[in-house]
Short mmCIF file of C-alpha atoms in Angstrom, two decimals:
data_model
loop_
_atom_site.label_atom_id
_atom_site.label_comp_id
_atom_site.label_asym_id
_atom_site.label_seq_id
_atom_site.Cartn_x
_atom_site.Cartn_y
_atom_site.Cartn_z
CA UNK A 1 -47.02 42.35 -0.74
CA UNK A 2 -43.46 40.47 -0.37
CA UNK A 3 -40.20 42.60 -1.09
CA UNK A 4 -38.45 41.88 -3.83
CA UNK A 5 -35.88 39.45 -2.19
CA UNK A 6 -35.03 35.49 -2.03
CA UNK A 7 -37.90 35.50 0.80
CA UNK A 8 -40.90 35.31 -1.44
CA UNK A 9 -39.44 32.37 -3.50
CA UNK A 10 -38.06 30.18 -0.25
CA UNK A 11 -41.77 29.67 0.76
CA UNK A 12 -42.83 28.28 -2.79
CA UNK A 13 -42.09 24.92 -4.05
CA UNK A 14 -40.67 25.10 -7.48
CA UNK A 15 -36.97 25.65 -7.64
CA UNK A 16 -36.69 29.79 -8.39
CA UNK A 17 -33.64 31.49 -8.70
CA UNK A 18 -33.16 34.64 -6.98
CA UNK A 19 -29.83 37.02 -6.44
CA UNK A 20 -29.08 35.75 -2.88
CA UNK A 21 -28.66 32.52 -4.95
CA UNK A 22 -25.58 34.51 -7.02
CA UNK A 23 -23.91 36.72 -4.58
CA UNK A 24 -20.80 38.71 -6.18
CA UNK A 25 -17.75 39.49 -4.04
CA UNK A 26 -15.82 42.41 -4.50
CA UNK A 27 -12.49 42.01 -5.54
CA UNK A 28 -9.58 43.95 -3.93
CA UNK A 29 -5.80 43.66 -3.12
CA UNK A 30 -5.34 47.27 -1.16
CA UNK A 31 -8.14 47.39 1.37
CA UNK A 32 -9.74 50.84 2.39
CA UNK A 33 -6.91 51.10 5.54
CA UNK A 34 -4.15 50.35 3.02
CA UNK A 35 -3.41 46.76 4.02
CA UNK A 36 -2.64 44.17 1.74
CA UNK A 37 -1.23 40.55 1.29
CA UNK A 38 1.96 40.56 -0.44
CA UNK A 39 0.91 37.32 -1.90
CA UNK A 40 -2.05 38.96 -4.13
CA UNK A 41 0.28 42.20 -5.58
CA UNK A 42 0.60 41.90 -9.54
CA UNK A 43 4.20 41.04 -10.73
CA UNK A 44 5.24 44.56 -11.46
CA UNK A 45 8.68 45.79 -11.39
CA UNK A 46 9.68 49.20 -9.35
CA UNK A 47 9.24 51.48 -12.64
CA UNK A 48 5.92 50.15 -13.57
CA UNK A 49 4.76 50.78 -9.82
CA UNK A 50 5.81 54.05 -9.74
CA UNK A 51 4.50 54.49 -13.16
CA UNK A 52 0.76 53.95 -11.95
CA UNK A 53 1.15 56.46 -9.39
CA UNK A 54 2.45 58.97 -12.05
CA UNK A 55 -0.83 58.06 -14.15
CA UNK A 56 -3.10 58.87 -11.54
CA UNK A 57 -1.40 62.35 -10.55
CA UNK A 58 -2.03 62.95 -14.40
CA UNK A 59 -5.81 62.05 -14.17
CA UNK A 60 -6.17 64.34 -11.05
CA UNK A 61 -4.12 67.33 -12.24
CA UNK A 62 -5.72 67.31 -15.80
CA UNK A 63 -9.38 67.19 -13.82
CA UNK A 64 -8.37 70.06 -11.74
CA UNK A 65 -7.16 72.12 -14.76
CA UNK A 66 -9.82 71.66 -17.15
CA UNK A 67 -12.70 72.53 -14.65
CA UNK A 68 -10.20 75.68 -14.18
CA UNK A 69 -10.09 76.39 -18.13
CA UNK A 70 -14.12 75.99 -18.37
CA UNK A 71 -14.47 78.28 -15.55
CA UNK A 72 -12.77 80.77 -17.43
CA UNK A 73 -14.68 80.17 -20.50
CA UNK A 74 -11.97 78.73 -22.30
CA UNK A 75 -13.64 75.42 -22.64
CA UNK A 76 -16.80 73.84 -22.95
CA UNK A 77 -18.76 71.71 -20.20
CA UNK A 78 -16.24 68.83 -19.05
CA UNK A 79 -16.69 65.56 -16.68
CA UNK A 80 -14.48 65.58 -13.81
CA UNK A 81 -12.73 62.49 -13.29
CA UNK A 82 -12.24 63.04 -9.16
CA UNK A 83 -12.31 60.03 -7.23
CA UNK A 84 -11.88 57.87 -10.62
CA UNK A 85 -7.98 57.96 -10.94
CA UNK A 86 -7.38 54.33 -9.75
CA UNK A 87 -10.45 52.87 -11.98
CA UNK A 88 -9.11 54.37 -15.16
CA UNK A 89 -5.43 54.01 -14.32
CA UNK A 90 -5.63 50.33 -13.56
CA UNK A 91 -7.81 49.77 -16.96
CA UNK A 92 -5.75 51.83 -19.17
CA UNK A 93 -2.75 50.46 -17.81
CA UNK A 94 -3.62 46.68 -18.80
CA UNK A 95 -4.21 47.37 -22.48
CA UNK A 96 -1.82 46.79 -25.44
CA UNK A 97 -0.89 49.49 -27.93
CA UNK A 98 -3.42 47.94 -30.69
CA UNK A 99 -6.27 47.47 -28.55
CA UNK A 100 -9.43 49.80 -29.02
CA UNK A 101 -10.84 51.97 -26.00
CA UNK A 102 -14.10 53.63 -26.58
CA UNK A 103 -14.29 56.00 -23.93
CA UNK A 104 -17.22 58.01 -22.37
CA UNK A 105 -14.95 60.99 -21.81
CA UNK A 106 -13.48 60.76 -18.24
CA UNK A 107 -10.88 58.33 -19.19
CA UNK A 108 -8.34 61.14 -20.11
CA UNK A 109 -5.13 58.84 -18.71
CA UNK A 110 -6.13 55.69 -20.22
CA UNK A 111 -6.11 57.66 -24.10
CA UNK A 112 -2.73 59.16 -23.47
CA UNK A 113 -1.28 55.72 -22.39
CA UNK A 114 -2.52 54.62 -26.00
CA UNK A 115 -0.58 57.74 -27.40
CA UNK A 116 -3.68 60.31 -27.85
CA UNK A 117 -1.90 63.61 -27.55
CA UNK A 118 -3.58 65.79 -24.92
CA UNK A 119 -3.87 68.52 -27.45
CA UNK A 120 -6.60 66.44 -29.17
CA UNK A 121 -8.12 65.92 -25.93
CA UNK A 122 -8.58 69.56 -25.44
CA UNK A 123 -9.58 70.21 -29.20
CA UNK A 124 -12.57 67.35 -28.54
CA UNK A 125 -13.98 69.26 -25.60
CA UNK A 126 -13.61 72.53 -27.64
CA UNK A 127 -16.12 70.85 -30.13
CA UNK A 128 -13.42 70.54 -32.56
CA UNK A 129 -14.55 67.57 -34.80
CA UNK A 130 -10.91 67.18 -36.16
CA UNK A 131 -10.61 65.64 -32.54
CA UNK A 132 -12.06 62.69 -33.09
CA UNK A 133 -10.26 61.69 -36.46
CA UNK A 134 -7.14 61.98 -34.28
CA UNK A 135 -8.10 60.23 -31.78
CA UNK A 136 -9.28 57.36 -34.07
CA UNK A 137 -5.91 57.35 -35.48
CA UNK A 138 -4.98 56.02 -32.12
CA UNK A 139 -7.84 53.34 -31.86
CA UNK A 140 -9.91 55.61 -29.54
CA UNK A 141 -12.82 57.50 -29.60
CA UNK A 142 -14.89 59.51 -27.24
CA UNK A 143 -18.61 58.64 -27.12
CA UNK A 144 -20.99 60.98 -25.58
CA UNK A 145 -24.08 59.38 -26.05
CA UNK A 146 -25.05 57.17 -23.07
CA UNK A 147 -24.33 53.65 -24.23
CA UNK A 148 -25.02 54.49 -27.66
CA UNK A 149 -21.51 53.47 -28.90
CA UNK A 150 -21.73 50.14 -27.09
CA UNK A 151 -22.97 47.99 -30.26
CA UNK A 152 -20.28 49.77 -32.14
CA UNK A 153 -17.64 48.04 -29.96
CA UNK A 154 -19.53 44.80 -30.42
CA UNK A 155 -18.99 45.39 -33.93
CA UNK A 156 -15.34 46.00 -33.59
CA UNK A 157 -14.78 43.02 -31.64
CA UNK A 158 -16.70 41.00 -34.30
CA UNK A 159 -14.56 42.63 -37.02
CA UNK A 160 -11.51 41.47 -35.14
CA UNK A 161 -12.66 37.87 -35.58
CA UNK A 162 -13.03 37.88 -39.08
CA UNK A 163 -9.69 39.50 -39.32
CA UNK A 164 -7.98 37.30 -37.08
CA UNK A 165 -6.57 40.43 -35.33
CA UNK A 166 -4.92 39.86 -32.24
CA UNK A 167 -6.16 42.27 -29.91
CA UNK A 168 -9.15 43.44 -27.90
CA UNK A 169 -11.54 46.23 -27.91
CA UNK A 170 -12.89 48.03 -24.71
CA UNK A 171 -15.82 50.35 -24.10
CA UNK A 172 -15.84 52.39 -20.83
CA UNK A 173 -18.97 53.75 -19.52
CA UNK A 174 -20.99 54.48 -16.39
CA UNK A 175 -23.76 52.60 -14.67
CA UNK A 176 -26.52 55.10 -16.27
CA UNK A 177 -25.44 53.30 -19.27
CA UNK A 178 -26.66 49.75 -18.14
CA UNK A 179 -29.88 51.05 -18.10
CA UNK A 180 -30.27 51.42 -22.24
CA UNK A 181 -31.24 48.97 -24.71
CA UNK A 182 -28.21 49.40 -26.32
CA UNK A 183 -26.04 47.95 -23.23
CA UNK A 184 -28.04 44.70 -23.43
CA UNK A 185 -28.03 44.07 -27.30
CA UNK A 186 -24.27 45.06 -27.38
CA UNK A 187 -23.23 42.41 -24.57
CA UNK A 188 -25.72 39.93 -25.39
CA UNK A 189 -24.56 40.01 -29.13
CA UNK A 190 -20.65 40.16 -28.15
CA UNK A 191 -21.55 36.44 -26.25
CA UNK A 192 -23.52 35.27 -29.25
CA UNK A 193 -20.17 36.40 -31.61
CA UNK A 194 -17.72 35.39 -28.94
CA UNK A 195 -16.03 38.65 -29.56
CA UNK A 196 -12.77 39.84 -28.05
CA UNK A 197 -14.66 42.72 -25.99
CA UNK A 198 -14.27 44.02 -22.51
CA UNK A 199 -17.55 46.13 -21.38
CA UNK A 200 -15.99 48.35 -18.49
CA UNK A 201 -18.52 50.05 -16.26
CA UNK A 202 -17.34 52.44 -14.02
CA UNK A 203 -20.06 52.12 -11.47
CA UNK A 204 -19.72 55.36 -10.04
CA UNK A 205 -23.02 55.10 -8.34
CA UNK A 206 -24.67 58.36 -9.86
CA UNK A 207 -26.27 58.72 -12.99
CA UNK A 208 -26.24 62.19 -13.33
CA UNK A 209 -28.97 62.62 -10.50
CA UNK A 210 -30.33 59.13 -10.53
CA UNK A 211 -28.43 57.00 -7.55
CA UNK A 212 -27.72 53.37 -8.65
CA UNK A 213 -30.52 52.10 -6.47
CA UNK A 214 -33.40 53.70 -8.47
CA UNK A 215 -31.81 52.37 -12.22
CA UNK A 216 -32.21 48.71 -11.17
CA UNK A 217 -33.30 46.28 -8.65
CA UNK A 218 -30.20 44.31 -9.50
CA UNK A 219 -27.50 44.06 -6.53
CA UNK A 220 -24.54 44.44 -9.07
CA UNK A 221 -23.80 44.84 -12.73
CA UNK A 222 -21.57 42.31 -12.85
CA UNK A 223 -24.19 39.56 -11.94
CA UNK A 224 -25.88 40.46 -15.12
CA UNK A 225 -22.96 38.74 -16.95
CA UNK A 226 -24.57 35.18 -16.39
CA UNK A 227 -27.73 36.44 -17.98
CA UNK A 228 -25.86 36.94 -21.42
CA UNK A 229 -23.87 34.24 -20.93
CA UNK A 230 -20.09 35.99 -20.41
CA UNK A 231 -17.76 36.38 -17.90
CA UNK A 232 -18.19 38.87 -15.22
CA UNK A 233 -16.24 40.45 -12.45
CA UNK A 234 -16.86 43.27 -9.87
CA UNK A 235 -13.70 44.95 -8.75
CA UNK A 236 -12.60 48.05 -5.77
CA UNK A 237 -12.36 50.32 -8.52
CA UNK A 238 -10.68 52.68 -5.92
CA UNK A 239 -7.79 50.11 -5.76
CA UNK A 240 -5.41 50.46 -8.59
CA UNK A 241 -3.61 47.33 -8.30
CA UNK A 242 -6.87 45.02 -8.23
CA UNK A 243 -8.09 46.86 -11.15
CA UNK A 244 -4.91 46.46 -13.43
CA UNK A 245 -4.87 42.86 -12.41
CA UNK A 246 -8.40 41.97 -13.38
CA UNK A 247 -8.28 43.91 -16.47
CA UNK A 248 -5.17 42.19 -17.26
CA UNK A 249 -6.75 38.63 -16.86
CA UNK A 250 -10.17 39.91 -18.58
CA UNK A 251 -8.00 41.04 -21.76
CA UNK A 252 -6.72 37.49 -21.78
CA UNK A 253 -10.10 36.06 -21.59
CA UNK A 254 -11.28 38.28 -24.43
CA UNK A 255 -8.66 37.23 -26.66
CA UNK A 256 -9.69 33.73 -26.11
CA UNK A 257 -13.22 34.70 -27.18
CA UNK A 258 -14.79 35.31 -23.84
CA UNK A 259 -16.45 38.82 -23.53
CA UNK A 260 -16.33 40.27 -20.11
CA UNK A 261 -18.62 42.53 -18.00
CA UNK A 262 -16.57 44.33 -15.56
CA UNK A 263 -17.73 46.49 -12.81
CA UNK A 264 -15.30 49.02 -11.13
CA UNK A 265 -16.94 50.19 -8.16
CA UNK A 266 -16.31 53.65 -7.53
CA UNK A 267 -17.27 57.43 -6.66
CA UNK A 268 -18.04 60.73 -8.36
CA UNK A 269 -17.00 63.18 -6.12
CA UNK A 270 -18.04 65.78 -8.18
CA UNK A 271 -20.97 66.78 -10.48
CA UNK A 272 -21.73 65.07 -13.59
CA UNK A 273 -20.55 67.69 -15.37
CA UNK A 274 -19.40 71.34 -15.09
CA UNK A 275 -22.99 71.79 -15.88
CA UNK A 276 -24.47 69.99 -13.11
CA UNK A 277 -24.82 70.89 -9.33
CA UNK A 278 -24.87 67.72 -7.08
CA UNK A 279 -25.95 69.55 -4.25
CA UNK A 280 -29.41 69.81 -5.53
CA UNK A 281 -29.85 65.99 -5.57
CA UNK A 282 -27.02 64.28 -3.20
CA UNK A 283 -26.49 64.77 0.87
CA UNK A 284 -22.97 66.14 1.47
CA UNK A 285 -22.84 63.47 4.39
CA UNK A 286 -22.79 61.00 1.77
CA UNK A 287 -19.33 62.30 -0.27
CA UNK A 288 -17.42 62.70 2.75
CA UNK A 289 -16.68 58.88 3.57
CA UNK A 290 -15.60 58.67 -0.07
CA UNK A 291 -13.33 61.41 0.15
CA UNK A 292 -11.82 59.39 3.04
CA UNK A 293 -11.20 56.77 0.50
CA UNK A 294 -8.92 58.70 -1.92
CA UNK A 295 -7.47 55.92 -4.18
CA UNK A 296 -4.61 58.11 -4.79
CA UNK A 297 -3.53 58.37 -0.89
CA UNK A 298 -4.66 54.61 -0.94
CA UNK A 299 -1.87 53.67 -3.15
CA UNK A 300 0.85 56.19 -1.74
CA UNK A 301 0.37 53.81 1.70
CA UNK A 302 1.20 50.69 -0.56
CA UNK A 303 4.50 52.44 -2.17
CA UNK A 304 5.48 53.50 1.38
CA UNK A 305 4.95 50.09 2.59
CA UNK A 306 6.85 48.41 -0.06
CA UNK A 307 10.06 51.18 0.38
CA UNK A 308 9.06 52.54 -2.71
CA UNK A 309 8.17 56.19 -1.71
CA UNK A 310 11.32 57.26 -2.14
CA UNK A 311 11.52 56.85 -5.59
CA UNK A 312 8.78 59.34 -5.82
CA UNK A 313 8.91 62.97 -6.22
CA UNK A 314 5.28 64.19 -6.20
CA UNK A 315 5.99 67.87 -6.42
CA UNK A 316 8.32 66.98 -9.57
CA UNK A 317 5.69 65.04 -10.90
CA UNK A 318 3.09 67.35 -10.75
CA UNK A 319 4.89 70.09 -12.03
CA UNK A 320 5.73 68.02 -15.28
CA UNK A 321 2.35 67.35 -15.79
CA UNK A 322 1.59 71.09 -15.31
CA UNK A 323 3.86 71.64 -17.75
CA UNK A 324 2.58 69.36 -20.26
CA UNK A 325 -0.93 70.67 -19.85
CA UNK A 326 0.68 74.27 -20.64
CA UNK A 327 2.29 73.19 -23.83
CA UNK A 328 -1.04 71.16 -25.06
CA UNK A 329 -3.24 74.57 -24.30
CA UNK A 330 -0.88 76.55 -26.23
CA UNK A 331 -1.32 74.04 -29.37
CA UNK A 332 -5.02 73.90 -28.82
CA UNK A 333 -4.95 77.60 -28.84
CA UNK A 334 -2.69 77.41 -32.27
CA UNK A 335 -5.14 75.19 -33.79
CA UNK A 336 -6.91 77.53 -36.58
CA UNK A 337 -10.72 78.31 -36.97
CA UNK A 338 -12.64 75.10 -38.68
CA UNK A 339 -15.13 75.01 -41.62
CA UNK A 340 -18.52 73.75 -40.92
CA UNK A 341 -17.93 71.04 -43.63
CA UNK A 342 -15.68 68.93 -40.90
CA UNK A 343 -19.09 67.99 -38.92
CA UNK A 344 -19.66 65.98 -42.14
CA UNK A 345 -16.58 64.76 -43.33
CA UNK A 346 -15.08 61.91 -41.33
CA UNK A 347 -17.97 59.49 -41.56
CA UNK A 348 -18.05 58.35 -45.02
CA UNK A 349 -15.19 58.07 -47.51
CA UNK A 350 -18.11 59.69 -50.14
CA UNK A 351 -20.47 61.85 -48.50
CA UNK A 352 -24.20 60.38 -49.17
CA UNK A 353 -26.78 62.47 -50.58
CA UNK A 354 -28.65 62.75 -47.07
CA UNK A 355 -25.90 64.32 -45.20
CA UNK A 356 -25.11 66.63 -48.33
CA UNK A 357 -28.66 67.86 -47.94
CA UNK A 358 -28.14 68.74 -44.09
CA UNK A 359 -25.14 70.54 -44.95
CA UNK A 360 -26.73 72.70 -47.20
CA UNK A 361 -29.12 73.33 -44.70
CA UNK A 362 -26.93 74.16 -42.01
CA UNK A 363 -25.05 76.77 -44.40
CA UNK A 364 -28.12 78.27 -45.07
CA UNK A 365 -28.80 78.39 -41.30
CA UNK A 366 -25.78 79.99 -40.46
CA UNK A 367 -26.21 82.51 -43.18
CA UNK A 368 -29.23 83.83 -41.82
CA UNK A 369 -27.78 84.06 -38.30
CA UNK A 370 -25.09 86.07 -39.58
CA UNK A 371 -27.54 88.59 -41.22
CA UNK A 372 -29.30 88.67 -37.76
CA UNK A 373 -26.02 88.78 -35.70
CA UNK A 374 -25.92 92.43 -36.26
CA UNK A 375 -29.87 93.47 -34.92
CA UNK A 376 -28.74 91.21 -31.50
CA UNK A 377 -27.99 93.64 -28.82
CA UNK A 378 -25.41 91.97 -26.42
CA UNK A 379 -25.40 92.56 -22.55
CA UNK A 380 -22.02 93.44 -21.30
CA UNK A 381 -20.38 90.88 -19.08
CA UNK A 382 -20.09 91.74 -15.37
#
């Protein structure tokens, strides 16, 4: 049997097309060694260059502290964004205030840029339903279901066309989501509708324990754009300047009615979440080269080359982030206990009968659990 490459087609007579006929390059400004062509650097001022660095520190420090909270039992499971800092910050920095951002959960700094409070993100990961309401007030949402919210993104973009809204909607998701039917339906329909949508795939090369090459035989996510009739690009997601620049152009394309399929190539350094142990399925030798390609260190080398490092007080920045995080924890701890009804009240203006029935059933079940509680023998900790 011939391997699934261009080889088999070239031996035939009909005009077959293969992946090799459409090579997809990786867009990059700062390479892995910190080298770059000054002519390719985006037109940003000193404050903006430093701002990008600060936001990457926010993302890094947030991930570290969230894991610490989870280990202490003060947080549910969370997904670390370590290694994704450039991808998240570069893409979020290109968005405008009124744009929509539907995230998969690793995009904290991008949501903070849009005005979401850190307290509300902490509340979300503690399972407080009110948090989604607060996120929505800033045109943001976190979708836990893999790819399930992508058709909603197309719907929002369609609505923007109908109401002639001068904004875009972007969906952030992982490479695992591109193997779902919802992804294909959403991107295809966005192309049909000329919806102002950006489908931003953070291809960190692992869908929990499934490596990218076992999800698809395609060489890249970006090349799929052609099949949907939309614009596509593959960017070095560990290069914050390339990500920002490409995302800025993606936004311009989307505003013109050209949906974009954006692939940010990065790497998930840690587990899919704190409930996951990547050492069970991933060789440690695979991770080490990526630790040497740290996106923050790469950007630091750029700032030094540009003579901007003297404007950076890294310790003060981290201290400021920690102070903000401490205040957010205090505010989240002070958020009062919630009632079970809140699980049902934010989706419809008037609750439909089906949800009313589910609410009554849940209340009945919880009441029975309360009756059982006195019979449960709890094992002491330790």
